[in-house]
Structures are given as C-alpha cells and as structure tokens.
Amino acid sequence: MNFFKHKKNSGDRFPCQQITETLSILPNIPINQDMNQNIEILKSAYTDCSDVVFREFTIGARTKAALIYIDGLSNTQEIDQQVLMPLVQLESFDPGISIENVSKKLAVSDVSVIKTITDVIKQISIGNPVILINNKIKGISIGLPKWEKRGIEDPVAESVIRGPREGFVETIRVNTSLLRRKIRHPALKMKQMTIGKFTETQVIIAYIEGIASNTLIKEVTNRLERIEIDGILESGYIEEMIEDDPFSPFPQVLSTERPDVAASSLLEGRVVILIDGTPFTLIAPCTFASLLQAPEDYYNRFLISTFIRWLRYLFFFIALLAPSAYVAILTYHQEMVPASLLLTIAQSREQIPFPALIEAFIMEITFEALREAGIRLPKQVGAAVSIVGALVIGQAATTAGLVSSAMVMVVAITGVASFLLPRYAAGIAIRMLRFPIMILSGILGLLGVMLGVIAIVVHLCTIRSFGVPYLNSIAPLKIHNLRDVLIRAPWWAMNTRPDSLSTELGNLQRQPHGQKPGPSKGGD
C-alpha cells in the first residue's frame, strides 16, 4: 500500500502539508516485515528526490535486503567496503538470525538498531545509511556520514592578536572536538537536541557540571525546547527566540566563533550553545561588562590589559556621546567653549546652511552608509571604498560648504571610537542609540544628553539575561567582582569565579590563594 498516496486522496491540501502531516504520524508506524512495503513508503516520502539512493541486494543466496542513503551525505566508498561487500559475499545466511547479530558482522564502529519508518528518515537525513532486511521488523543504521566541511581557519569576525588562531566551523562535531581539546575533563557535558521542523538542526548545550548553575542549565534547556519553527539556519534564529527582552538594542546572548572564548565562558559557569551549520556559538548569560572585554585582555600582561580596557571604556562614551555633546554645546551652550576655539568653529560654520543637528545627521548617516558598503563589497575593494570614500566625501562636503571641518573631525573620531568595541553586537547598539541622543541634544541641549544617558542606564538596570542582572558587578555593586570589570587583575589574584553564575552550587573557588610570583626564598 502506498501510504502517502492514500493520504493524498483524503483532501485537497498542498503536497507539502500532506507530507508534513503524514510524517507526524510515522512514529506510530513500525518497520514492516515486508521490505517492499517499507521501500514503497520511503519512495513516496522522497518523491522527486534524485539524490536518495535505494540499493537492493541479496544477502547469501535468497535473503533480500535494501540499502538506503542520500548521495553526498554518506561515505559511499566505506559503504561499499564495510557494508555491501561483507554482506553480499556471505555464502550462507540464516534467515532466522536476529538483526542485532547481523549488525555485528559489519566492520563499522557506529551501528544502531532502529524500529520505525521515522527513525529511517532521520538517520538517512543526517548521512547514516540504513539497511532493511526482508522479514525483519527492525533496521540497521550505520554511522558512515561524509559531510563536506570547511577547514579550521582564523576567526574572521574576531581578529586574533595573541591567542589560539583557530575558529569554529559549520560542522557541529568539529566544534565539539575543539571544545574537548580545551577542556578535557569529563565534567564537560554536552546535551543534544533537534530544532526545526524541516531543517532538524542539531543543537548542543555545553556546560561544566559542578560549575554551571542547575537553574541556568534548566532555563536554557526549557527556552530551547519551546522553540517551534520551520528551520534554524544560523545562531541568530535561536538568539532572538531565547533572549529576555526582545526590544532591547543590547545583546543579551554573546556570540563568538573562537573556541578559547567559549571555553573560558564554560570555566566561569556559563552555558555554551552550539548550532550545526554555523561557526557562531552562543554564550549565556551575557552581562554589560562582558561586552567590553576582549579575549586578548587575558593573554597580555595585566597592566597593559588594564590600560587598554580603560581606553576602551573612554572611547565607548565617546562613540555614544561625542556628536550629541558637540551639537548641544554649539546650539545651546556656546559659553562652555573657549573664545579662540569658538571663533574658529564659527568661522568654519559661516557658510554652512544647516543647523548643527542636521549637519551631524548628514555626516553620521553618510559614515554609516560607507561602513556598511565596505562590509558588503568584496574584500579586495571593500576597505578601499570605505576609507577612500570617507576621505573624498568628507573633503568634498567641506569644500562645498555643506558641513564644517570640525563636524567631519567629530564624526571621524566617533567612528574610530566605535571600532574599539570588541563585540560587534555592542557596536551596533551604540551606533543605533547615537541618533536618538543626538535628537535630544538638538532639542534640549546637554539636558537632553543627560536624559538620554539616564534612560539608557535605567534600561540597563531592568534587563536580565537568564536571571542574571545585566549590570552585574556594577549594580548591585560587588567590590570583589570589579577586579575583572574596571581592571584586569593578574591571574594569581583572581581566585574565585563570578558569584552571580556559580552561587547556587557554592563552588566559587577557581584556584588556591598564595600564588603571587616572586623570587624563591631559601632556594639553591
């Protein structure tokens, strides 16, 4: 009986809907003893699928069998040598032998027994060929996938100054192996689930047992399990489905393509979410301080890292407030500018037909457009277009009298300041918030700037990421946690983990005290 054709005659629904509804019933359909009926159902499911191979053969002299796999997802060379050849060359085959004993004759390490038609579909869809034998109510899944995968390379989105020069790839098992190389203890756990009705994307929740909070692990698992969507093609799909405040411009889940960043987050008690098909993994929870921390901060000497971190904080405020402060001061608070500087600015703005607010908007939008154009263009011309375009347009706008040279300089400094933010998602949020603060500064002056800052701080105080306050270690203030926020304390002084992540288990001790280096006493 053609099960799919039978369903098709039951109504006038679309074929995709018919097959989807049929597949939802398939878990109740066991593998039939009649192999031909099983093949008929599978061929109906894979109608017009030229890459699905049904290879029928004979075991021994009489027993019929079939091998089903998807060409391009399975290792055909290994199938021929380790599966077909041993079975076809059997001189005698006992038809009463159990399917478990048949699987033992295969020289393949990953072999499992399956019982339903849905199990067959799931196995061949991930690259595992399946053997069905006539008069057997079970099948054999053989772990011989062969995925085309990209080699491990330097992470593109996160440049490496000092540290491991390897990044995650699109194959999830390669990514889990990279994490296992960093953390070799069996306490590193990896829970697997499947998300997406059609893509059936593999998602893995990684955490270190005994360090990560049980509440956090359960919360991450629950949020992932409640996702019902047609498909997951990138980690951004999942990020939007699990964050606490979807309307906040600030990221509440970190993303990284560096295994060392993921490993360090695991050691702090965070949870890492790996998604098949993308090199970007998600880290939860996320705090505001983590957006301004770069991996190289922990590889360089702590004095240098602390100085660079302070510089990063300074330019964070410049990237957010510099154009707004310039507009507010020129429009409402000219008395704050020294007389000689004010005369110079007034002279440069003498022929400008626009107020300072409109002038700032023109330059900021132009700069953002050039930056996006440089990202979208090929690498060979992208950098040249963004740099040369900014120089040419800035010079031309100044010469034409559309903007002042002082405004060009302010926008340029703001753009450079935004590049200092180590997290791209944080830079996008600052670039977006810059415009409403500019509007407030053009209407209310410095009062508008302060109102904008207060609104942002209040918003940050209300955000939580998987139960952890977004301003953790800053508000509420925890002095002992500031050694990895305002400064980067030396490793011999960071003896405990962040208490907001591991307080439930009470396992805060990272290393024993008294490891400060120095000359040996009483040694030879």
Short mmCIF file of N, CA and C in Angstrom, two decimals, residues 259-366:
data_model
loop_
_atom_site.label_atom_id
_atom_site.label_comp_id
_atom_site.label_asym_id
_atom_site.label_seq_id
_atom_site.Cartn_x
_atom_site.Cartn_y
_atom_site.Cartn_z
N PRO A 259 36.96 29.18 19.91
CA PRO A 259 36.84 28.13 20.93
C PRO A 259 37.40 28.55 22.28
N ASP A 260 38.46 29.38 22.31
CA ASP A 260 39.02 29.78 23.60
C ASP A 260 38.06 30.67 24.37
N VAL A 261 37.28 31.50 23.67
CA VAL A 261 36.28 32.33 24.35
C VAL A 261 35.17 31.46 24.92
N ALA A 262 34.73 30.48 24.14
CA ALA A 262 33.69 29.57 24.63
C ALA A 262 34.19 28.76 25.83
N ALA A 263 35.44 28.30 25.78
CA ALA A 263 35.99 27.51 26.88
C ALA A 263 36.13 28.35 28.15
N SER A 264 36.58 29.60 28.01
CA SER A 264 36.71 30.45 29.20
C SER A 264 35.35 30.76 29.81
N SER A 265 34.32 30.89 28.97
CA SER A 265 32.97 31.12 29.49
C SER A 265 32.46 29.90 30.23
N LEU A 266 32.76 28.71 29.73
CA LEU A 266 32.37 27.49 30.43
C LEU A 266 33.03 27.40 31.79
N LEU A 267 34.29 27.80 31.87
CA LEU A 267 35.01 27.73 33.13
C LEU A 267 34.50 28.74 34.15
N GLU A 268 33.79 29.76 33.68
CA GLU A 268 33.20 30.74 34.58
C GLU A 268 31.81 30.34 35.05
N GLY A 269 31.26 29.28 34.46
CA GLY A 269 29.93 28.83 34.86
C GLY A 269 28.84 29.17 33.87
N ARG A 270 29.21 29.64 32.69
CA ARG A 270 28.21 29.93 31.66
C ARG A 270 27.87 28.69 30.85
N VAL A 271 26.86 28.83 30.03
CA VAL A 271 26.41 27.75 29.15
C VAL A 271 26.68 28.17 27.72
N VAL A 272 27.20 27.24 26.93
CA VAL A 272 27.50 27.49 25.52
C VAL A 272 26.53 26.68 24.67
N ILE A 273 25.96 27.34 23.66
CA ILE A 273 25.01 26.69 22.75
C ILE A 273 25.66 26.60 21.37
N LEU A 274 25.89 25.39 20.90
CA LEU A 274 26.47 25.15 19.58
C LEU A 274 25.38 24.74 18.62
N ILE A 275 25.40 25.34 17.42
CA ILE A 275 24.38 25.08 16.42
C ILE A 275 25.05 24.56 15.16
N ASP A 276 24.53 23.47 14.62
CA ASP A 276 25.08 22.91 13.40
C ASP A 276 24.79 23.83 12.22
N GLY A 277 25.80 24.01 11.35
CA GLY A 277 25.61 24.83 10.17
C GLY A 277 26.11 26.25 10.29
N THR A 278 26.66 26.64 11.44
CA THR A 278 27.17 27.99 11.64
C THR A 278 28.40 27.95 12.53
N PRO A 279 29.39 28.80 12.27
CA PRO A 279 30.57 28.84 13.14
C PRO A 279 30.35 29.67 14.40
N PHE A 280 29.22 30.34 14.50
CA PHE A 280 28.97 31.22 15.65
C PHE A 280 28.22 30.45 16.72
N THR A 281 28.79 30.39 17.92
CA THR A 281 28.14 29.77 19.06
C THR A 281 27.62 30.86 20.00
N LEU A 282 26.63 30.50 20.79
CA LEU A 282 26.00 31.44 21.72
C LEU A 282 26.45 31.14 23.15
N ILE A 283 26.60 32.20 23.94
CA ILE A 283 27.03 32.08 25.34
C ILE A 283 26.01 32.80 26.21
N ALA A 284 25.54 32.11 27.23
CA ALA A 284 24.56 32.69 28.14
C ALA A 284 24.98 32.37 29.59
N PRO A 285 24.74 33.30 30.51
CA PRO A 285 24.17 34.63 30.31
C PRO A 285 25.21 35.64 29.85
N CYS A 286 24.71 36.81 29.44
CA CYS A 286 25.57 37.91 28.98
C CYS A 286 25.40 39.10 29.91
N THR A 287 26.48 39.77 30.23
CA THR A 287 26.43 40.98 31.06
C THR A 287 27.04 42.14 30.29
N PHE A 288 26.76 43.34 30.76
CA PHE A 288 27.26 44.54 30.09
C PHE A 288 28.79 44.59 30.11
N ALA A 289 29.39 44.17 31.22
CA ALA A 289 30.85 44.20 31.32
C ALA A 289 31.50 43.27 30.31
N SER A 290 30.86 42.14 30.01
CA SER A 290 31.45 41.19 29.06
C SER A 290 31.49 41.74 27.64
N LEU A 291 30.65 42.74 27.34
CA LEU A 291 30.67 43.34 26.01
C LEU A 291 31.93 44.16 25.78
N LEU A 292 32.56 44.60 26.84
CA LEU A 292 33.75 45.45 26.72
C LEU A 292 35.02 44.69 27.08
N GLN A 293 34.95 43.39 27.16
CA GLN A 293 36.11 42.57 27.47
C GLN A 293 36.53 41.82 26.21
N ALA A 294 37.80 41.92 25.86
CA ALA A 294 38.34 41.23 24.70
C ALA A 294 39.13 40.01 25.16
N PRO A 295 39.19 38.95 24.36
CA PRO A 295 39.96 37.77 24.76
C PRO A 295 41.43 38.07 25.02
N GLU A 296 41.99 39.03 24.26
CA GLU A 296 43.41 39.35 24.43
C GLU A 296 43.69 40.00 25.78
N ASP A 297 42.65 40.50 26.45
CA ASP A 297 42.86 41.08 27.78
C ASP A 297 43.46 40.05 28.73
N TYR A 298 43.15 38.78 28.52
CA TYR A 298 43.59 37.74 29.44
C TYR A 298 44.85 37.03 28.97
N TYR A 299 45.36 37.40 27.82
CA TYR A 299 46.59 36.80 27.31
C TYR A 299 47.79 37.73 27.45
N ASN A 300 47.52 39.04 27.50
CA ASN A 300 48.60 40.01 27.71
C ASN A 300 48.83 40.21 29.21
N ARG A 301 49.90 40.89 29.56
CA ARG A 301 50.19 41.19 30.97
C ARG A 301 49.11 42.11 31.52
N PHE A 302 48.78 41.94 32.79
CA PHE A 302 47.58 42.58 33.35
C PHE A 302 47.67 44.10 33.36
N LEU A 303 48.87 44.69 33.49
CA LEU A 303 48.99 46.15 33.48
C LEU A 303 48.62 46.71 32.10
N ILE A 304 49.11 46.07 31.06
CA ILE A 304 48.78 46.51 29.70
C ILE A 304 47.30 46.30 29.42
N SER A 305 46.77 45.18 29.83
CA SER A 305 45.35 44.89 29.59
C SER A 305 44.45 45.87 30.33
N THR A 306 44.83 46.27 31.54
CA THR A 306 44.04 47.23 32.30
C THR A 306 44.03 48.59 31.60
N PHE A 307 45.20 49.03 31.12
CA PHE A 307 45.28 50.31 30.41
C PHE A 307 44.40 50.30 29.16
N ILE A 308 44.49 49.22 28.39
CA ILE A 308 43.68 49.13 27.16
C ILE A 308 42.20 49.08 27.50
N ARG A 309 41.85 48.43 28.60
CA ARG A 309 40.44 48.36 28.99
C ARG A 309 39.93 49.74 29.38
N TRP A 310 40.70 50.54 30.10
CA TRP A 310 40.29 51.91 30.42
C TRP A 310 40.12 52.73 29.14
N LEU A 311 41.05 52.53 28.20
CA LEU A 311 40.95 53.24 26.92
C LEU A 311 39.67 52.84 26.20
N ARG A 312 39.32 51.58 26.31
CA ARG A 312 38.10 51.08 25.67
C ARG A 312 36.87 51.71 26.32
N TYR A 313 36.85 51.84 27.64
CA TYR A 313 35.72 52.49 28.32
C TYR A 313 35.59 53.95 27.90
N LEU A 314 36.73 54.65 27.81
CA LEU A 314 36.71 56.06 27.41
C LEU A 314 36.11 56.22 26.02
N PHE A 315 36.57 55.42 25.08
CA PHE A 315 36.08 55.56 23.72
C PHE A 315 34.67 54.99 23.56
N PHE A 316 34.22 54.16 24.49
CA PHE A 316 32.82 53.74 24.48
C PHE A 316 31.91 54.95 24.67
N PHE A 317 32.25 55.81 25.65
CA PHE A 317 31.44 57.02 25.88
C PHE A 317 31.61 58.02 24.75
N ILE A 318 32.80 58.08 24.16
CA ILE A 318 32.99 58.97 23.02
C ILE A 318 32.13 58.52 21.84
N ALA A 319 32.10 57.22 21.58
CA ALA A 319 31.30 56.70 20.47
C ALA A 319 29.82 56.96 20.68
N LEU A 320 29.38 56.98 21.92
CA LEU A 320 27.96 57.17 22.21
C LEU A 320 27.57 58.64 22.25
N LEU A 321 28.45 59.50 22.81
CA LEU A 321 28.02 60.86 23.17
C LEU A 321 28.73 61.98 22.42
N ALA A 322 29.81 61.72 21.70
CA ALA A 322 30.58 62.83 21.10
C ALA A 322 29.76 63.69 20.15
N PRO A 323 29.05 63.14 19.15
CA PRO A 323 28.27 64.02 18.27
C PRO A 323 27.17 64.77 19.02
N SER A 324 26.53 64.09 19.99
CA SER A 324 25.46 64.75 20.75
C SER A 324 25.99 65.91 21.57
N ALA A 325 27.12 65.69 22.24
CA ALA A 325 27.72 66.77 23.03
C ALA A 325 28.12 67.94 22.14
N TYR A 326 28.66 67.66 20.96
CA TYR A 326 29.06 68.73 20.04
C TYR A 326 27.85 69.54 19.60
N VAL A 327 26.76 68.84 19.24
CA VAL A 327 25.55 69.55 18.81
C VAL A 327 24.97 70.37 19.96
N ALA A 328 24.92 69.80 21.17
CA ALA A 328 24.34 70.52 22.31
C ALA A 328 25.14 71.77 22.65
N ILE A 329 26.45 71.65 22.66
CA ILE A 329 27.29 72.79 23.04
C ILE A 329 27.21 73.90 22.00
N LEU A 330 27.27 73.55 20.72
CA LEU A 330 27.22 74.59 19.68
C LEU A 330 25.85 75.25 19.60
N THR A 331 24.80 74.51 19.95
CA THR A 331 23.44 75.05 19.80
C THR A 331 23.00 75.86 21.03
N TYR A 332 23.32 75.37 22.23
CA TYR A 332 22.77 75.99 23.44
C TYR A 332 23.83 76.45 24.45
N HIS A 333 25.02 75.96 24.39
CA HIS A 333 25.99 76.22 25.47
C HIS A 333 27.32 76.71 24.90
N GLN A 334 27.25 77.76 24.08
CA GLN A 334 28.49 78.28 23.48
C GLN A 334 29.45 78.83 24.51
N GLU A 335 28.92 79.20 25.68
CA GLU A 335 29.80 79.76 26.71
C GLU A 335 30.78 78.74 27.27
N MET A 336 30.54 77.46 27.02
CA MET A 336 31.44 76.42 27.51
C MET A 336 32.69 76.27 26.63
N VAL A 337 32.67 76.86 25.45
CA VAL A 337 33.79 76.73 24.52
C VAL A 337 34.71 77.93 24.70
N PRO A 338 36.03 77.73 24.78
CA PRO A 338 36.97 78.87 24.84
C PRO A 338 36.77 79.80 23.65
N ALA A 339 36.99 81.11 23.89
CA ALA A 339 36.68 82.13 22.88
C ALA A 339 37.42 81.88 21.58
N SER A 340 38.73 81.56 21.66
CA SER A 340 39.50 81.36 20.43
C SER A 340 38.98 80.16 19.63
N LEU A 341 38.65 79.09 20.32
CA LEU A 341 38.12 77.91 19.64
C LEU A 341 36.73 78.19 19.08
N LEU A 342 35.93 78.95 19.84
CA LEU A 342 34.58 79.28 19.37
C LEU A 342 34.64 80.12 18.10
N LEU A 343 35.60 81.05 18.02
CA LEU A 343 35.74 81.88 16.82
C LEU A 343 36.14 81.01 15.62
N THR A 344 37.03 80.04 15.85
CA THR A 344 37.46 79.15 14.77
C THR A 344 36.30 78.33 14.25
N ILE A 345 35.50 77.78 15.18
CA ILE A 345 34.34 76.97 14.78
C ILE A 345 33.31 77.84 14.07
N ALA A 346 33.08 79.05 14.59
CA ALA A 346 32.11 79.95 13.97
C ALA A 346 32.54 80.33 12.56
N GLN A 347 33.85 80.51 12.36
CA GLN A 347 34.35 80.84 11.03
C GLN A 347 34.15 79.68 10.06
N SER A 348 34.38 78.46 10.54
CA SER A 348 34.21 77.30 9.66
C SER A 348 32.74 77.03 9.35
N ARG A 349 31.85 77.50 10.22
CA ARG A 349 30.41 77.27 10.02
C ARG A 349 29.72 78.48 9.38
N GLU A 350 30.49 79.46 8.97
CA GLU A 350 29.88 80.71 8.47
C GLU A 350 29.05 80.47 7.21
N GLN A 351 29.52 79.57 6.34
CA GLN A 351 28.81 79.34 5.08
C GLN A 351 27.93 78.09 5.11
N ILE A 352 27.81 77.45 6.28
CA ILE A 352 27.04 76.21 6.38
C ILE A 352 25.56 76.55 6.46
N PRO A 353 24.70 76.02 5.56
CA PRO A 353 23.28 76.40 5.57
C PRO A 353 22.44 75.63 6.57
N PHE A 354 23.01 74.61 7.23
CA PHE A 354 22.22 73.74 8.11
C PHE A 354 22.59 73.99 9.57
N PRO A 355 21.63 73.80 10.48
CA PRO A 355 21.99 73.82 11.91
C PRO A 355 22.88 72.63 12.25
N ALA A 356 23.48 72.67 13.43
CA ALA A 356 24.44 71.64 13.83
C ALA A 356 23.81 70.26 13.86
N LEU A 357 22.54 70.15 14.27
CA LEU A 357 21.89 68.86 14.35
C LEU A 357 21.76 68.21 12.97
N ILE A 358 21.28 68.97 11.99
CA ILE A 358 21.14 68.44 10.63
C ILE A 358 22.52 68.10 10.05
N GLU A 359 23.47 68.95 10.32
CA GLU A 359 24.84 68.70 9.85
C GLU A 359 25.38 67.38 10.41
N ALA A 360 25.14 67.15 11.71
CA ALA A 360 25.60 65.90 12.33
C ALA A 360 24.89 64.69 11.74
N PHE A 361 23.58 64.83 11.48
CA PHE A 361 22.84 63.72 10.90
C PHE A 361 23.36 63.38 9.50
N ILE A 362 23.64 64.38 8.71
CA ILE A 362 24.14 64.14 7.35
C ILE A 362 25.45 63.35 7.41
N MET A 363 26.38 63.78 8.26
CA MET A 363 27.68 63.12 8.32
C MET A 363 27.58 61.73 8.94
N GLU A 364 26.78 61.57 9.97
CA GLU A 364 26.67 60.26 10.62
C GLU A 364 26.03 59.23 9.69
N ILE A 365 24.97 59.63 9.01
CA ILE A 365 24.32 58.70 8.09
C ILE A 365 25.25 58.34 6.93
N THR A 366 25.97 59.34 6.42
CA THR A 366 26.92 59.07 5.34
C THR A 366 28.02 58.11 5.80
#
